[in-house]
């Protein structure tokens, strides 16, 4: 169990570290910055990117605390895993494709390809809404099978982890809506559009990384960490 927990922690740290580097060093608006009076090549980091980095660090700390609490509770003798909802795998695929769509949007924004940018954003948003709907469907399945928050410690952690992640996804949709409004409104500074899309993509990659770690906690019995058994629901 300890080896599995350490592995997941290191995996999440590596992915988040990579996202931080991408967020801080990728500067597609360099030409605009130089035109605004800064010496060419001068490293610049918009406040929005710095704020996102801080937020991701805080959010990561929150999830690590949840996982640590789960690891301590797992050692108690009354731990009873719950069935594994099949929809979790489909939901994982939806979020993965949403992350890919956001990356597609970033590349389209850098090419100033507005039609492709719009398609990418719409696909990313639709897939993300599908992920949220799928998670709610999982909750309904568990509720119908009498696995509610008070049923067991495993059920409580399942709802806690999925709810915390779902709230972060909903928060991301707010930023996504702002990016969509900028793209459709037109006439907005292209650098601002690219920045907004990049921030969304970074956040979606982060959401996917966190969900993969949580999914491993939920179903990976091989790591000795599973909240769900291999029995499907």
mmCIF file of C-alpha atoms in Angstrom:
data_model
loop_
_atom_site.group_PDB
_atom_site.id
_atom_site.type_symbol
_atom_site.label_atom_id
_atom_site.label_comp_id
_atom_site.label_asym_id
_atom_site.label_seq_id
_atom_site.Cartn_x
_atom_site.Cartn_y
_atom_site.Cartn_z
ATOM 1 C CA UNK A 1 0.000 0.000 0.000
ATOM 2 C CA UNK A 2 2.793 2.411 0.950
ATOM 3 C CA UNK A 3 4.661 1.715 -2.289
ATOM 4 C CA UNK A 4 1.522 2.359 -4.286
ATOM 5 C CA UNK A 5 0.801 5.603 -2.452
ATOM 6 C CA UNK A 6 4.359 6.832 -2.959
ATOM 7 C CA UNK A 7 4.156 5.923 -6.634
ATOM 8 C CA UNK A 8 0.924 7.861 -7.103
ATOM 9 C CA UNK A 9 2.303 10.861 -5.227
ATOM 10 C CA UNK A 10 5.471 10.923 -7.336
ATOM 11 C CA UNK A 11 3.445 10.495 -10.521
ATOM 12 C CA UNK A 12 1.175 13.405 -9.637
ATOM 13 C CA UNK A 13 4.165 15.554 -8.609
ATOM 14 C CA UNK A 14 5.923 14.833 -11.918
ATOM 15 C CA UNK A 15 2.851 15.702 -13.985
ATOM 16 C CA UNK A 16 2.086 18.856 -12.014
ATOM 17 C CA UNK A 17 5.742 19.901 -12.243
ATOM 18 C CA UNK A 18 5.642 19.470 -16.008
ATOM 19 C CA UNK A 19 2.466 21.541 -16.191
ATOM 20 C CA UNK A 20 4.077 24.284 -14.117
ATOM 21 C CA UNK A 21 7.068 24.409 -16.464
ATOM 22 C CA UNK A 22 4.767 24.593 -19.457
ATOM 23 C CA UNK A 23 2.730 27.341 -17.831
ATOM 24 C CA UNK A 24 5.681 29.477 -16.832
ATOM 25 C CA UNK A 25 7.902 29.178 -19.890
ATOM 26 C CA UNK A 26 5.593 28.962 -22.905
ATOM 27 C CA UNK A 27 5.111 32.523 -24.155
ATOM 28 C CA UNK A 28 3.229 32.677 -27.459
ATOM 29 C CA UNK A 29 2.593 36.373 -26.939
ATOM 30 C CA UNK A 30 6.347 37.207 -26.893
ATOM 31 C CA UNK A 31 6.009 39.356 -29.974
ATOM 32 C CA UNK A 32 3.221 41.349 -28.374
ATOM 33 C CA UNK A 33 5.270 41.763 -25.213
ATOM 34 C CA UNK A 34 8.208 43.059 -27.156
ATOM 35 C CA UNK A 35 5.925 45.453 -28.988
ATOM 36 C CA UNK A 36 4.636 46.738 -25.698
ATOM 37 C CA UNK A 37 8.071 48.073 -24.785
ATOM 38 C CA UNK A 38 9.769 45.076 -23.191
ATOM 39 C CA UNK A 39 13.232 44.114 -24.456
ATOM 40 C CA UNK A 40 12.979 41.186 -26.880
ATOM 41 C CA UNK A 41 13.601 37.872 -25.193
ATOM 42 C CA UNK A 42 12.865 39.204 -21.724
ATOM 43 C CA UNK A 43 11.118 36.455 -19.727
ATOM 44 C CA UNK A 44 7.627 37.527 -18.791
ATOM 45 C CA UNK A 45 4.886 35.711 -16.948
ATOM 46 C CA UNK A 46 1.368 37.124 -16.984
ATOM 47 C CA UNK A 47 -0.239 37.410 -13.550
ATOM 48 C CA UNK A 48 -2.974 35.011 -14.659
ATOM 49 C CA UNK A 49 -0.422 32.246 -15.193
ATOM 50 C CA UNK A 50 1.179 32.898 -11.842
ATOM 51 C CA UNK A 51 -2.251 32.787 -10.212
ATOM 52 C CA UNK A 52 -3.011 29.490 -11.937
ATOM 53 C CA UNK A 53 0.265 28.012 -10.672
ATOM 54 C CA UNK A 54 -0.571 29.045 -7.116
ATOM 55 C CA UNK A 55 -4.071 27.642 -7.437
ATOM 56 C CA UNK A 56 -2.808 24.327 -8.795
ATOM 57 C CA UNK A 57 -0.341 24.078 -5.916
ATOM 58 C CA UNK A 58 -3.126 24.676 -3.387
ATOM 59 C CA UNK A 59 -5.465 22.236 -5.122
ATOM 60 C CA UNK A 60 -2.703 19.604 -5.247
ATOM 61 C CA UNK A 61 -2.120 20.029 -1.519
ATOM 62 C CA UNK A 62 -5.830 19.507 -0.899
ATOM 63 C CA UNK A 63 -5.928 16.271 -2.873
ATOM 64 C CA UNK A 64 -2.742 15.008 -1.219
ATOM 65 C CA UNK A 65 -4.364 15.620 2.173
ATOM 66 C CA UNK A 66 -7.441 13.669 1.106
ATOM 67 C CA UNK A 67 -5.277 10.794 -0.133
ATOM 68 C CA UNK A 68 -3.239 10.816 3.066
ATOM 69 C CA UNK A 69 -6.423 10.649 5.157
ATOM 70 C CA UNK A 70 -7.651 7.794 2.978
ATOM 71 C CA UNK A 71 -4.371 5.906 3.381
ATOM 72 C CA UNK A 72 -4.617 6.180 7.175
ATOM 73 C CA UNK A 73 -8.278 5.092 7.218
ATOM 74 C CA UNK A 74 -7.541 2.151 4.923
ATOM 75 C CA UNK A 75 -5.576 0.457 7.680
ATOM 76 C CA UNK A 76 -8.614 0.084 9.957
ATOM 77 C CA UNK A 77 -10.028 -3.453 10.087
ATOM 78 C CA UNK A 78 -13.619 -2.478 9.161
ATOM 79 C CA UNK A 79 -12.673 -1.289 5.662
ATOM 80 C CA UNK A 80 -15.178 -2.690 3.142
ATOM 81 C CA UNK A 81 -14.568 -1.879 -0.545
ATOM 82 C CA UNK A 82 -17.589 -1.232 -2.738
ATOM 83 C CA UNK A 83 -18.458 -2.476 -6.263
ATOM 84 C CA UNK A 84 -16.785 -0.803 -9.208
ATOM 85 C CA UNK A 85 -19.106 1.305 -11.396
ATOM 86 C CA UNK A 86 -18.431 0.473 -15.054
ATOM 87 C CA UNK A 87 -19.119 4.065 -16.076
ATOM 88 C CA UNK A 88 -15.914 5.250 -14.391
ATOM 89 C CA UNK A 89 -13.832 3.972 -17.286
ATOM 90 C CA UNK A 90 -16.017 5.745 -19.845
ATOM 91 C CA UNK A 91 -15.879 8.946 -17.804
ATOM 92 C CA UNK A 92 -12.094 8.705 -17.706
ATOM 93 C CA UNK A 93 -12.019 8.424 -21.502
ATOM 94 C CA UNK A 94 -14.297 11.476 -21.822
ATOM 95 C CA UNK A 95 -12.003 13.591 -19.670
ATOM 96 C CA UNK A 96 -8.931 12.374 -21.581
ATOM 97 C CA UNK A 97 -10.503 13.387 -24.899
ATOM 98 C CA UNK A 98 -11.539 16.723 -23.384
ATOM 99 C CA UNK A 99 -7.917 17.350 -22.441
ATOM 100 C CA UNK A 100 -6.831 16.478 -25.991
ATOM 101 C CA UNK A 101 -9.460 18.823 -27.411
ATOM 102 C CA UNK A 102 -8.123 21.646 -25.235
ATOM 103 C CA UNK A 103 -4.603 20.977 -26.491
ATOM 104 C CA UNK A 104 -5.957 21.055 -30.034
ATOM 105 C CA UNK A 105 -7.489 24.459 -29.212
ATOM 106 C CA UNK A 106 -4.122 25.766 -28.029
ATOM 107 C CA UNK A 107 -2.423 24.753 -31.266
ATOM 108 C CA UNK A 108 -5.259 26.290 -33.295
ATOM 109 C CA UNK A 109 -4.976 29.540 -31.311
ATOM 110 C CA UNK A 110 -1.232 29.704 -32.004
ATOM 111 C CA UNK A 111 -1.954 29.333 -35.734
ATOM 112 C CA UNK A 112 -4.729 31.941 -35.504
ATOM 113 C CA UNK A 113 -7.053 29.279 -36.918
ATOM 114 C CA UNK A 114 -10.328 30.554 -35.486
ATOM 115 C CA UNK A 115 -12.632 27.823 -36.914
ATOM 116 C CA UNK A 116 -10.422 25.057 -35.513
ATOM 117 C CA UNK A 117 -10.151 26.935 -32.217
ATOM 118 C CA UNK A 118 -13.931 27.136 -31.931
ATOM 119 C CA UNK A 119 -14.345 23.457 -32.752
ATOM 120 C CA UNK A 120 -11.701 22.483 -30.209
ATOM 121 C CA UNK A 121 -13.247 24.558 -27.453
ATOM 122 C CA UNK A 122 -16.737 23.263 -28.149
ATOM 123 C CA UNK A 123 -15.514 19.671 -28.212
ATOM 124 C CA UNK A 124 -13.578 20.156 -24.987
ATOM 125 C CA UNK A 125 -16.564 21.712 -23.244
ATOM 126 C CA UNK A 126 -19.029 19.082 -24.496
ATOM 127 C CA UNK A 127 -16.765 16.213 -23.439
ATOM 128 C CA UNK A 128 -16.278 17.808 -20.030
ATOM 129 C CA UNK A 129 -20.026 18.210 -19.546
ATOM 130 C CA UNK A 130 -20.304 14.549 -20.541
ATOM 131 C CA UNK A 131 -17.760 13.682 -17.859
ATOM 132 C CA UNK A 132 -19.771 15.546 -15.213
ATOM 133 C CA UNK A 133 -22.999 13.883 -16.367
ATOM 134 C CA UNK A 134 -21.267 10.498 -16.230
ATOM 135 C CA UNK A 135 -20.051 11.108 -12.697
ATOM 136 C CA UNK A 136 -23.564 12.046 -11.620
ATOM 137 C CA UNK A 137 -24.840 8.867 -13.263
ATOM 138 C CA UNK A 138 -22.299 6.888 -11.220
ATOM 139 C CA UNK A 139 -23.582 8.523 -8.060
ATOM 140 C CA UNK A 140 -27.165 7.614 -9.033
ATOM 141 C CA UNK A 141 -26.098 4.002 -9.632
ATOM 142 C CA UNK A 142 -24.437 3.802 -6.250
ATOM 143 C CA UNK A 143 -27.394 5.421 -4.536
ATOM 144 C CA UNK A 144 -29.786 2.954 -6.187
ATOM 145 C CA UNK A 145 -27.574 0.123 -4.928
ATOM 146 C CA UNK A 146 -27.763 1.582 -1.383
ATOM 147 C CA UNK A 147 -24.150 2.782 -1.352
ATOM 148 C CA UNK A 148 -24.629 6.234 0.156
ATOM 149 C CA UNK A 149 -22.123 8.453 1.977
ATOM 150 C CA UNK A 150 -22.986 6.956 5.361
ATOM 151 C CA UNK A 151 -22.833 3.334 4.162
ATOM 152 C CA UNK A 152 -19.149 2.810 4.828
ATOM 153 C CA UNK A 153 -15.804 4.559 4.977
ATOM 154 C CA UNK A 154 -15.049 3.421 1.413
ATOM 155 C CA UNK A 155 -18.287 4.968 0.143
ATOM 156 C CA UNK A 156 -17.585 8.193 2.034
ATOM 157 C CA UNK A 157 -14.135 8.506 0.463
ATOM 158 C CA UNK A 158 -15.544 7.666 -2.963
ATOM 159 C CA UNK A 159 -18.054 10.515 -2.750
ATOM 160 C CA UNK A 160 -15.506 12.885 -1.184
ATOM 161 C CA UNK A 161 -12.832 12.360 -3.830
ATOM 162 C CA UNK A 162 -15.204 12.420 -6.804
ATOM 163 C CA UNK A 163 -17.048 15.465 -5.441
ATOM 164 C CA UNK A 164 -13.827 17.413 -4.846
ATOM 165 C CA UNK A 165 -12.615 16.636 -8.347
ATOM 166 C CA UNK A 166 -16.031 17.410 -9.854
ATOM 167 C CA UNK A 167 -16.112 20.835 -8.203
ATOM 168 C CA UNK A 168 -12.725 21.638 -9.714
ATOM 169 C CA UNK A 169 -14.053 20.554 -13.117
ATOM 170 C CA UNK A 170 -17.076 22.837 -12.730
ATOM 171 C CA UNK A 171 -14.748 25.692 -11.828
ATOM 172 C CA UNK A 172 -12.800 24.995 -14.995
ATOM 173 C CA UNK A 173 -15.982 25.258 -17.036
ATOM 174 C CA UNK A 174 -16.390 28.826 -15.801
ATOM 175 C CA UNK A 175 -12.972 29.720 -17.236
ATOM 176 C CA UNK A 176 -13.847 27.755 -20.384
ATOM 177 C CA UNK A 177 -17.041 29.811 -20.802
ATOM 178 C CA UNK A 178 -15.020 33.019 -20.597
ATOM 179 C CA UNK A 179 -12.587 31.750 -23.224
ATOM 180 C CA UNK A 180 -15.471 30.754 -25.498
ATOM 181 C CA UNK A 181 -17.064 34.196 -25.117
ATOM 182 C CA UNK A 182 -13.803 35.879 -26.091
ATOM 183 C CA UNK A 183 -13.407 33.736 -29.193
ATOM 184 C CA UNK A 184 -16.990 34.173 -30.368
ATOM 185 C CA UNK A 185 -17.145 37.879 -29.571
ATOM 186 C CA UNK A 186 -14.230 38.613 -31.886
ATOM 187 C CA UNK A 187 -12.240 41.808 -31.917
ATOM 188 C CA UNK A 188 -10.404 40.723 -28.757
ATOM 189 C CA UNK A 189 -6.644 40.977 -28.444
ATOM 190 C CA UNK A 190 -5.311 37.715 -30.005
ATOM 191 C CA UNK A 191 -2.710 37.446 -27.259
ATOM 192 C CA UNK A 192 -5.465 37.545 -24.637
ATOM 193 C CA UNK A 193 -7.362 34.832 -26.502
ATOM 194 C CA UNK A 194 -4.275 32.617 -26.729
ATOM 195 C CA UNK A 195 -3.518 33.166 -23.060
ATOM 196 C CA UNK A 196 -7.061 32.249 -22.011
ATOM 197 C CA UNK A 197 -7.036 29.083 -24.109
ATOM 198 C CA UNK A 198 -3.592 28.092 -22.807
ATOM 199 C CA UNK A 199 -4.732 28.511 -19.214
ATOM 200 C CA UNK A 200 -7.793 26.364 -19.897
ATOM 201 C CA UNK A 201 -5.678 23.653 -21.533
ATOM 202 C CA UNK A 202 -3.192 23.633 -18.662
ATOM 203 C CA UNK A 203 -6.022 23.329 -16.167
ATOM 204 C CA UNK A 204 -7.656 20.495 -18.135
ATOM 205 C CA UNK A 205 -4.367 18.586 -18.284
ATOM 206 C CA UNK A 206 -4.112 19.035 -14.529
ATOM 207 C CA UNK A 207 -7.683 17.800 -14.005
ATOM 208 C CA UNK A 208 -6.888 14.721 -16.082
ATOM 209 C CA UNK A 209 -3.686 14.032 -14.125
ATOM 210 C CA UNK A 210 -5.530 14.305 -10.815
ATOM 211 C CA UNK A 211 -8.372 12.124 -12.032
ATOM 212 C CA UNK A 212 -5.978 9.401 -13.225
ATOM 213 C CA UNK A 213 -4.409 9.351 -9.757
ATOM 214 C CA UNK A 214 -7.863 9.222 -8.137
ATOM 215 C CA UNK A 215 -9.024 6.546 -10.570
ATOM 216 C CA UNK A 216 -6.043 4.438 -9.541
ATOM 217 C CA UNK A 217 -7.093 4.842 -5.923
ATOM 218 C CA UNK A 218 -10.624 3.809 -6.789
ATOM 219 C CA UNK A 219 -9.981 0.694 -8.835
ATOM 220 C CA UNK A 220 -6.334 -0.412 -8.782
ATOM 221 C CA UNK A 221 -6.348 -3.347 -6.432
ATOM 222 C CA UNK A 222 -2.863 -4.243 -7.598
ATOM 223 C CA UNK A 223 -1.538 -1.172 -5.778
ATOM 224 C CA UNK A 224 -3.296 -2.210 -2.597
ATOM 225 C CA UNK A 225 -5.216 1.065 -2.565
ATOM 226 C CA UNK A 226 -8.549 0.270 -4.177
ATOM 227 C CA UNK A 227 -11.759 1.795 -2.827
ATOM 228 C CA UNK A 228 -13.762 -0.402 -5.224
ATOM 229 C CA UNK A 229 -13.540 -4.172 -5.628
ATOM 230 C CA UNK A 230 -13.199 -5.885 -8.988
ATOM 231 C CA UNK A 231 -16.918 -6.745 -8.876
ATOM 232 C CA UNK A 232 -18.673 -4.479 -11.409
ATOM 233 C CA UNK A 233 -21.777 -2.451 -10.644
#
